């Protein structure tokens, strides 16, 4: 997986505003498959020629175009800390872009309107990466069993319907750190109906907050720290002192994890790809089961 880190610039590049749709398709009635899950998620594999995350498995999405932006729109990064909790001109603009990109990339044929989407997460690209984005991820539920999709632009290589564990555990599907974290949020929800109710309840009762990971480079891979991790503040301070390079530490990513009092991080090496958390962690309404076996 190729990451391009920033080198020399006079000011920190502003992230481009983007949006993405996580389409959740129910299995056929009475059928539970895909490692026990009653649903599948729609993924697209990015073309190798892409400048950002080439060859990785992502959810359909892209940058906001001017026609997507409602009157009074302001980028989330201009009104930080932004918490997505109401359907306003900001939210509507990201929803509009998410649907447009879904249709453009996959020829999605079913009805999809902005008010059918529910916020799932907001991610901002780490400070040390050249091409930075601020992306809002939304869920879209469908009971339709036969959806004929085809890659519709040169940005997409292929389309895949996978359960959360299929995407996480198959090494043939490269994932970016935000996708690793977001997929772990699905692990607590095996039922399509329960997941849909959870998303509706979460939208009514929780605020979706923006998350800025900090990337650490180790001898054997990388780690994306999330704000609840005990090393996050120290790593962010180190990053802000030198924005031209990632935070580089000697040793292995897993050994560094063993030294921390509280884990909340995605770890990607040649042999492992997972989200490590010390206990049940709540991300703006998402509860992630603990995983700290190292």
mmCIF file of C-alpha atoms in Angstrom:
data_model
loop_
_atom_site.group_PDB
_atom_site.id
_atom_site.type_symbol
_atom_site.label_atom_id
_atom_site.label_comp_id
_atom_site.label_asym_id
_atom_site.label_seq_id
_atom_site.Cartn_x
_atom_site.Cartn_y
_atom_site.Cartn_z
ATOM 1 C CA UNK A 1 0.000 0.000 0.000
ATOM 2 C CA UNK A 2 1.542 3.311 -1.088
ATOM 3 C CA UNK A 3 1.336 6.382 1.115
ATOM 4 C CA UNK A 4 2.689 9.702 -0.105
ATOM 5 C CA UNK A 5 3.863 11.877 2.779
ATOM 6 C CA UNK A 6 4.252 15.635 2.641
ATOM 7 C CA UNK A 7 7.767 16.949 2.252
ATOM 8 C CA UNK A 8 8.155 20.703 1.763
ATOM 9 C CA UNK A 9 5.378 23.276 1.893
ATOM 10 C CA UNK A 10 4.885 26.759 3.279
ATOM 11 C CA UNK A 11 1.508 25.985 4.861
ATOM 12 C CA UNK A 12 -0.385 22.866 5.829
ATOM 13 C CA UNK A 13 -2.522 21.796 2.837
ATOM 14 C CA UNK A 14 -6.238 22.171 3.506
ATOM 15 C CA UNK A 15 -8.155 18.908 3.183
ATOM 16 C CA UNK A 16 -10.547 18.588 0.264
ATOM 17 C CA UNK A 17 -14.156 18.038 1.294
ATOM 18 C CA UNK A 18 -15.549 14.650 0.295
ATOM 19 C CA UNK A 19 -18.344 12.211 1.077
ATOM 20 C CA UNK A 20 -18.882 8.467 0.853
ATOM 21 C CA UNK A 21 -21.796 6.009 0.989
ATOM 22 C CA UNK A 22 -21.707 2.662 2.796
ATOM 23 C CA UNK A 23 -24.439 0.659 1.040
ATOM 24 C CA UNK A 24 -25.771 -2.132 3.268
ATOM 25 C CA UNK A 25 -27.669 -4.867 1.427
ATOM 26 C CA UNK A 26 -29.822 -7.422 3.309
ATOM 27 C CA UNK A 27 -29.333 -11.095 2.550
ATOM 28 C CA UNK A 28 -32.232 -13.105 1.170
ATOM 29 C CA UNK A 29 -34.949 -13.790 3.789
ATOM 30 C CA UNK A 30 -34.024 -16.674 6.043
ATOM 31 C CA UNK A 31 -30.451 -16.761 4.772
ATOM 32 C CA UNK A 32 -27.606 -15.987 7.154
ATOM 33 C CA UNK A 33 -24.246 -16.233 5.519
ATOM 34 C CA UNK A 34 -21.109 -14.169 5.069
ATOM 35 C CA UNK A 35 -19.557 -15.366 8.345
ATOM 36 C CA UNK A 36 -22.821 -15.109 10.262
ATOM 37 C CA UNK A 37 -23.834 -11.665 9.008
ATOM 38 C CA UNK A 38 -27.278 -10.986 7.602
ATOM 39 C CA UNK A 39 -26.005 -8.325 5.210
ATOM 40 C CA UNK A 40 -23.221 -7.337 2.841
ATOM 41 C CA UNK A 41 -21.415 -4.043 2.308
ATOM 42 C CA UNK A 42 -20.666 -2.474 -1.066
ATOM 43 C CA UNK A 43 -16.983 -1.842 -1.766
ATOM 44 C CA UNK A 44 -15.097 -0.510 -4.751
ATOM 45 C CA UNK A 45 -11.462 -1.278 -5.480
ATOM 46 C CA UNK A 46 -9.572 1.827 -6.501
ATOM 47 C CA UNK A 47 -7.582 1.734 -9.732
ATOM 48 C CA UNK A 48 -3.809 1.403 -9.482
ATOM 49 C CA UNK A 49 -3.344 4.711 -11.284
ATOM 50 C CA UNK A 50 -5.046 6.694 -8.494
ATOM 51 C CA UNK A 51 -2.872 9.135 -6.548
ATOM 52 C CA UNK A 52 -4.606 8.400 -3.227
ATOM 53 C CA UNK A 53 -4.719 4.846 -1.848
ATOM 54 C CA UNK A 54 -4.224 3.040 -5.210
ATOM 55 C CA UNK A 55 -5.494 -0.535 -5.264
ATOM 56 C CA UNK A 56 -7.261 -0.287 -1.905
ATOM 57 C CA UNK A 57 -10.786 -1.386 -1.050
ATOM 58 C CA UNK A 58 -12.967 1.593 -0.145
ATOM 59 C CA UNK A 59 -16.590 2.666 -0.046
ATOM 60 C CA UNK A 60 -17.901 4.623 -3.078
ATOM 61 C CA UNK A 61 -17.325 8.345 -2.715
ATOM 62 C CA UNK A 62 -15.439 11.412 -3.809
ATOM 63 C CA UNK A 63 -14.911 15.148 -3.590
ATOM 64 C CA UNK A 64 -17.769 17.635 -3.362
ATOM 65 C CA UNK A 65 -18.462 19.475 -6.619
ATOM 66 C CA UNK A 66 -19.756 23.040 -6.618
ATOM 67 C CA UNK A 67 -23.323 21.976 -7.600
ATOM 68 C CA UNK A 68 -23.417 19.729 -4.509
ATOM 69 C CA UNK A 69 -23.031 22.663 -2.153
ATOM 70 C CA UNK A 70 -26.211 24.181 -0.757
ATOM 71 C CA UNK A 71 -26.529 27.912 -0.115
ATOM 72 C CA UNK A 72 -24.716 28.713 3.099
ATOM 73 C CA UNK A 73 -22.404 25.690 2.836
ATOM 74 C CA UNK A 74 -19.189 25.799 4.839
ATOM 75 C CA UNK A 75 -16.570 23.028 4.919
ATOM 76 C CA UNK A 76 -16.579 21.025 8.132
ATOM 77 C CA UNK A 77 -12.916 21.889 8.620
ATOM 78 C CA UNK A 78 -13.814 25.616 8.761
ATOM 79 C CA UNK A 79 -16.197 25.130 11.679
ATOM 80 C CA UNK A 80 -14.192 22.742 13.837
ATOM 81 C CA UNK A 81 -14.923 21.045 16.045
ATOM 82 C CA UNK A 82 -17.913 20.060 13.909
ATOM 83 C CA UNK A 83 -20.371 17.480 15.197
ATOM 84 C CA UNK A 84 -22.774 16.124 12.609
ATOM 85 C CA UNK A 85 -26.061 15.993 14.527
ATOM 86 C CA UNK A 86 -28.652 17.785 12.456
ATOM 87 C CA UNK A 87 -29.745 17.933 8.837
ATOM 88 C CA UNK A 88 -28.526 21.407 7.837
ATOM 89 C CA UNK A 89 -27.016 22.930 4.689
ATOM 90 C CA UNK A 90 -23.634 21.466 5.616
ATOM 91 C CA UNK A 91 -24.966 17.926 6.055
ATOM 92 C CA UNK A 92 -27.171 18.168 2.939
ATOM 93 C CA UNK A 93 -24.199 19.124 0.765
ATOM 94 C CA UNK A 94 -22.138 16.118 1.836
ATOM 95 C CA UNK A 95 -25.145 13.802 1.420
ATOM 96 C CA UNK A 96 -25.747 15.103 -2.110
ATOM 97 C CA UNK A 97 -22.126 14.456 -3.052
ATOM 98 C CA UNK A 98 -22.176 10.974 -1.497
ATOM 99 C CA UNK A 99 -25.166 9.920 -3.618
ATOM 100 C CA UNK A 100 -23.807 11.472 -6.808
ATOM 101 C CA UNK A 101 -20.480 9.673 -6.378
ATOM 102 C CA UNK A 102 -22.226 6.372 -5.630
ATOM 103 C CA UNK A 103 -24.155 6.573 -8.895
ATOM 104 C CA UNK A 104 -21.197 7.813 -10.922
ATOM 105 C CA UNK A 105 -18.833 5.079 -9.703
ATOM 106 C CA UNK A 106 -21.149 2.060 -9.612
ATOM 107 C CA UNK A 107 -24.234 2.878 -11.713
ATOM 108 C CA UNK A 108 -26.312 2.305 -8.560
ATOM 109 C CA UNK A 109 -29.865 1.848 -9.949
ATOM 110 C CA UNK A 110 -32.064 2.135 -6.843
ATOM 111 C CA UNK A 111 -33.668 5.186 -5.322
ATOM 112 C CA UNK A 112 -31.234 7.142 -3.188
ATOM 113 C CA UNK A 113 -32.150 10.521 -1.723
ATOM 114 C CA UNK A 114 -30.191 12.669 0.743
ATOM 115 C CA UNK A 115 -32.713 12.118 3.539
ATOM 116 C CA UNK A 116 -32.295 8.329 3.208
ATOM 117 C CA UNK A 117 -28.681 8.504 4.420
ATOM 118 C CA UNK A 118 -27.533 8.343 8.047
ATOM 119 C CA UNK A 119 -24.104 9.570 9.269
ATOM 120 C CA UNK A 120 -21.616 6.856 10.229
ATOM 121 C CA UNK A 121 -18.259 8.607 10.682
ATOM 122 C CA UNK A 122 -16.113 11.607 9.729
ATOM 123 C CA UNK A 123 -12.405 11.194 8.963
ATOM 124 C CA UNK A 124 -9.691 13.744 8.208
ATOM 125 C CA UNK A 125 -6.500 12.577 6.489
ATOM 126 C CA UNK A 126 -3.445 12.644 8.815
ATOM 127 C CA UNK A 127 -1.323 15.786 8.729
ATOM 128 C CA UNK A 128 1.708 14.082 7.161
ATOM 129 C CA UNK A 129 0.053 12.937 3.922
ATOM 130 C CA UNK A 130 0.238 14.982 0.733
ATOM 131 C CA UNK A 131 -3.337 14.609 -0.531
ATOM 132 C CA UNK A 132 -5.636 15.333 2.368
ATOM 133 C CA UNK A 133 -9.404 14.851 2.578
ATOM 134 C CA UNK A 134 -12.145 15.444 5.096
ATOM 135 C CA UNK A 135 -14.688 12.704 4.401
ATOM 136 C CA UNK A 136 -18.166 12.125 5.801
ATOM 137 C CA UNK A 137 -19.334 8.501 5.608
ATOM 138 C CA UNK A 138 -23.063 7.709 5.448
ATOM 139 C CA UNK A 139 -25.033 4.457 5.553
ATOM 140 C CA UNK A 140 -27.715 3.541 3.012
ATOM 141 C CA UNK A 141 -29.860 0.445 3.637
ATOM 142 C CA UNK A 142 -31.560 -1.649 0.963
ATOM 143 C CA UNK A 143 -33.595 -4.886 0.964
ATOM 144 C CA UNK A 144 -33.207 -5.246 -2.800
ATOM 145 C CA UNK A 145 -31.549 -8.602 -3.526
ATOM 146 C CA UNK A 146 -30.403 -8.179 -7.121
ATOM 147 C CA UNK A 147 -28.452 -5.016 -7.788
ATOM 148 C CA UNK A 148 -26.539 -4.988 -11.063
ATOM 149 C CA UNK A 149 -23.521 -2.738 -10.665
ATOM 150 C CA UNK A 150 -20.637 -1.928 -12.981
ATOM 151 C CA UNK A 151 -17.605 0.316 -12.548
ATOM 152 C CA UNK A 152 -18.461 3.500 -14.410
ATOM 153 C CA UNK A 153 -15.277 5.522 -14.330
ATOM 154 C CA UNK A 154 -11.559 5.019 -14.675
ATOM 155 C CA UNK A 155 -11.101 5.492 -10.935
ATOM 156 C CA UNK A 156 -12.689 2.117 -10.091
ATOM 157 C CA UNK A 157 -11.181 -1.266 -10.941
ATOM 158 C CA UNK A 158 -13.860 -3.604 -9.556
ATOM 159 C CA UNK A 159 -16.935 -3.852 -7.290
ATOM 160 C CA UNK A 160 -17.350 -6.226 -4.335
ATOM 161 C CA UNK A 161 -20.138 -7.216 -1.904
ATOM 162 C CA UNK A 162 -18.520 -8.423 1.335
ATOM 163 C CA UNK A 163 -19.361 -8.947 4.995
ATOM 164 C CA UNK A 164 -17.299 -6.953 7.529
ATOM 165 C CA UNK A 165 -15.162 -9.981 8.450
ATOM 166 C CA UNK A 166 -14.596 -10.958 4.817
ATOM 167 C CA UNK A 167 -13.204 -7.498 4.082
ATOM 168 C CA UNK A 168 -11.109 -7.387 7.263
ATOM 169 C CA UNK A 169 -9.588 -10.857 7.141
ATOM 170 C CA UNK A 170 -8.890 -11.418 3.450
ATOM 171 C CA UNK A 171 -5.348 -10.143 2.676
ATOM 172 C CA UNK A 172 -6.373 -9.821 -0.952
ATOM 173 C CA UNK A 173 -8.360 -6.719 -0.044
ATOM 174 C CA UNK A 174 -5.988 -3.868 0.948
ATOM 175 C CA UNK A 175 -7.669 -1.409 3.331
ATOM 176 C CA UNK A 176 -6.903 2.136 4.427
ATOM 177 C CA UNK A 177 -6.829 2.811 8.222
ATOM 178 C CA UNK A 178 -10.273 4.542 8.274
ATOM 179 C CA UNK A 179 -11.877 1.505 6.623
ATOM 180 C CA UNK A 180 -10.239 -0.804 9.169
ATOM 181 C CA UNK A 181 -11.673 1.218 12.050
ATOM 182 C CA UNK A 182 -15.117 1.624 10.455
ATOM 183 C CA UNK A 183 -15.394 -2.085 9.654
ATOM 184 C CA UNK A 184 -14.689 -2.953 13.296
ATOM 185 C CA UNK A 185 -17.719 -0.863 14.222
ATOM 186 C CA UNK A 186 -19.876 -3.314 12.243
ATOM 187 C CA UNK A 187 -18.642 -6.354 14.160
ATOM 188 C CA UNK A 188 -21.166 -5.839 16.968
ATOM 189 C CA UNK A 189 -24.070 -5.955 14.485
ATOM 190 C CA UNK A 190 -24.764 -9.225 12.677
ATOM 191 C CA UNK A 191 -28.464 -8.603 11.935
ATOM 192 C CA UNK A 192 -29.513 -6.300 9.097
ATOM 193 C CA UNK A 193 -32.629 -5.141 10.962
ATOM 194 C CA UNK A 194 -30.747 -4.564 14.208
ATOM 195 C CA UNK A 195 -28.045 -2.589 12.394
ATOM 196 C CA UNK A 196 -30.628 -0.388 10.680
ATOM 197 C CA UNK A 197 -32.363 0.310 14.013
ATOM 198 C CA UNK A 198 -29.007 1.033 15.633
ATOM 199 C CA UNK A 199 -28.111 3.585 12.948
ATOM 200 C CA UNK A 200 -31.484 5.319 13.252
ATOM 201 C CA UNK A 201 -31.207 5.476 17.040
ATOM 202 C CA UNK A 202 -27.618 6.673 16.896
ATOM 203 C CA UNK A 203 -28.533 9.451 14.450
ATOM 204 C CA UNK A 204 -31.208 10.679 16.845
ATOM 205 C CA UNK A 205 -29.140 10.489 20.022
ATOM 206 C CA UNK A 206 -25.453 10.935 19.189
ATOM 207 C CA UNK A 207 -23.248 13.452 17.434
ATOM 208 C CA UNK A 208 -20.899 12.206 14.728
ATOM 209 C CA UNK A 209 -17.552 13.830 15.471
ATOM 210 C CA UNK A 210 -14.595 14.400 13.203
ATOM 211 C CA UNK A 211 -11.607 12.084 13.758
ATOM 212 C CA UNK A 212 -8.002 13.013 12.908
ATOM 213 C CA UNK A 213 -5.666 9.981 13.151
ATOM 214 C CA UNK A 214 -1.934 10.357 13.695
ATOM 215 C CA UNK A 215 0.253 8.044 11.622
ATOM 216 C CA UNK A 216 3.326 6.379 13.132
ATOM 217 C CA UNK A 217 5.895 4.649 10.912
ATOM 218 C CA UNK A 218 7.709 1.639 12.362
ATOM 219 C CA UNK A 219 10.327 -0.724 10.969
ATOM 220 C CA UNK A 220 7.653 -3.304 10.118
ATOM 221 C CA UNK A 221 4.636 -1.207 9.189
ATOM 222 C CA UNK A 222 2.479 1.620 10.423
ATOM 223 C CA UNK A 223 -0.034 2.509 13.106
ATOM 224 C CA UNK A 224 -2.902 4.987 12.912
ATOM 225 C CA UNK A 225 -3.584 6.379 16.381
ATOM 226 C CA UNK A 226 -7.117 7.462 17.274
ATOM 227 C CA UNK A 227 -7.835 10.204 19.834
ATOM 228 C CA UNK A 228 -8.606 7.828 22.727
ATOM 229 C CA UNK A 229 -5.198 6.123 22.493
ATOM 230 C CA UNK A 230 -2.845 6.933 25.401
ATOM 231 C CA UNK A 231 -0.032 7.886 22.993
ATOM 232 C CA UNK A 232 -2.222 10.078 20.778
ATOM 233 C CA UNK A 233 -1.523 13.487 22.353
ATOM 234 C CA UNK A 234 2.225 12.911 22.472
ATOM 235 C CA UNK A 235 2.234 11.715 18.867
ATOM 236 C CA UNK A 236 0.152 14.691 17.726
ATOM 237 C CA UNK A 237 2.597 17.072 19.440
ATOM 238 C CA UNK A 238 5.495 15.349 17.667
ATOM 239 C CA UNK A 239 3.680 15.589 14.335
ATOM 240 C CA UNK A 240 2.909 19.278 14.731
ATOM 241 C CA UNK A 241 6.595 20.031 15.347
ATOM 242 C CA UNK A 242 7.499 18.573 11.935
ATOM 243 C CA UNK A 243 4.652 18.554 9.439
ATOM 244 C CA UNK A 244 6.992 17.680 6.576
ATOM 245 C CA UNK A 245 7.517 14.101 7.718
ATOM 246 C CA UNK A 246 5.541 11.352 9.457
ATOM 247 C CA UNK A 247 6.316 10.447 13.055
ATOM 248 C CA UNK A 248 8.924 7.694 12.743
ATOM 249 C CA UNK A 249 9.721 5.360 15.622
ATOM 250 C CA UNK A 250 12.178 2.480 15.788
ATOM 251 C CA UNK A 251 11.080 -1.067 16.467
ATOM 252 C CA UNK A 252 7.837 -2.860 15.656
ATOM 253 C CA UNK A 253 4.290 -1.563 15.680
ATOM 254 C CA UNK A 254 3.094 -4.381 17.933
ATOM 255 C CA UNK A 255 5.924 -3.980 20.449
ATOM 256 C CA UNK A 256 5.123 -0.292 20.767
ATOM 257 C CA UNK A 257 1.481 -1.170 21.396
ATOM 258 C CA UNK A 258 2.516 -3.423 24.289
ATOM 259 C CA UNK A 259 4.067 -0.435 26.090
ATOM 260 C CA UNK A 260 0.903 1.676 26.133
ATOM 261 C CA UNK A 261 -1.626 1.888 28.963
ATOM 262 C CA UNK A 262 -4.632 2.338 26.670
ATOM 263 C CA UNK A 263 -4.931 1.216 23.069
ATOM 264 C CA UNK A 264 -7.111 2.674 20.363
ATOM 265 C CA UNK A 265 -5.220 2.257 17.090
ATOM 266 C CA UNK A 266 -5.227 0.567 13.696
ATOM 267 C CA UNK A 267 -2.131 -1.547 13.104
ATOM 268 C CA UNK A 268 -1.019 -2.516 9.605
ATOM 269 C CA UNK A 269 2.029 -4.720 9.041
ATOM 270 C CA UNK A 270 2.876 -7.517 6.630
ATOM 271 C CA UNK A 271 1.314 -10.040 8.996
ATOM 272 C CA UNK A 272 -1.506 -8.207 10.786
ATOM 273 C CA UNK A 273 -4.296 -5.746 10.024
ATOM 274 C CA UNK A 274 -6.562 -4.918 12.922
ATOM 275 C CA UNK A 275 -7.921 -2.331 15.319
ATOM 276 C CA UNK A 276 -6.490 -2.707 18.820
ATOM 277 C CA UNK A 277 -8.552 -1.372 21.715
ATOM 278 C CA UNK A 278 -8.060 -1.988 25.425
ATOM 279 C CA UNK A 279 -11.738 -2.272 26.343
ATOM 280 C CA UNK A 280 -15.161 -1.473 24.921
ATOM 281 C CA UNK A 281 -14.609 1.877 23.244
ATOM 282 C CA UNK A 282 -17.462 4.218 22.378
ATOM 283 C CA UNK A 283 -16.962 6.372 19.277
ATOM 284 C CA UNK A 284 -19.874 8.832 19.194
ATOM 285 C CA UNK A 285 -22.362 6.017 19.742
ATOM 286 C CA UNK A 286 -20.356 3.165 18.159
ATOM 287 C CA UNK A 287 -19.229 0.457 20.576
ATOM 288 C CA UNK A 288 -16.218 -1.566 19.446
ATOM 289 C CA UNK A 289 -15.525 -4.923 21.131
ATOM 290 C CA UNK A 290 -12.098 -5.027 22.838
ATOM 291 C CA UNK A 291 -9.178 -6.625 21.017
ATOM 292 C CA UNK A 292 -5.788 -6.340 22.651
ATOM 293 C CA UNK A 293 -4.161 -9.729 22.122
ATOM 294 C CA UNK A 294 -0.648 -8.983 20.941
#
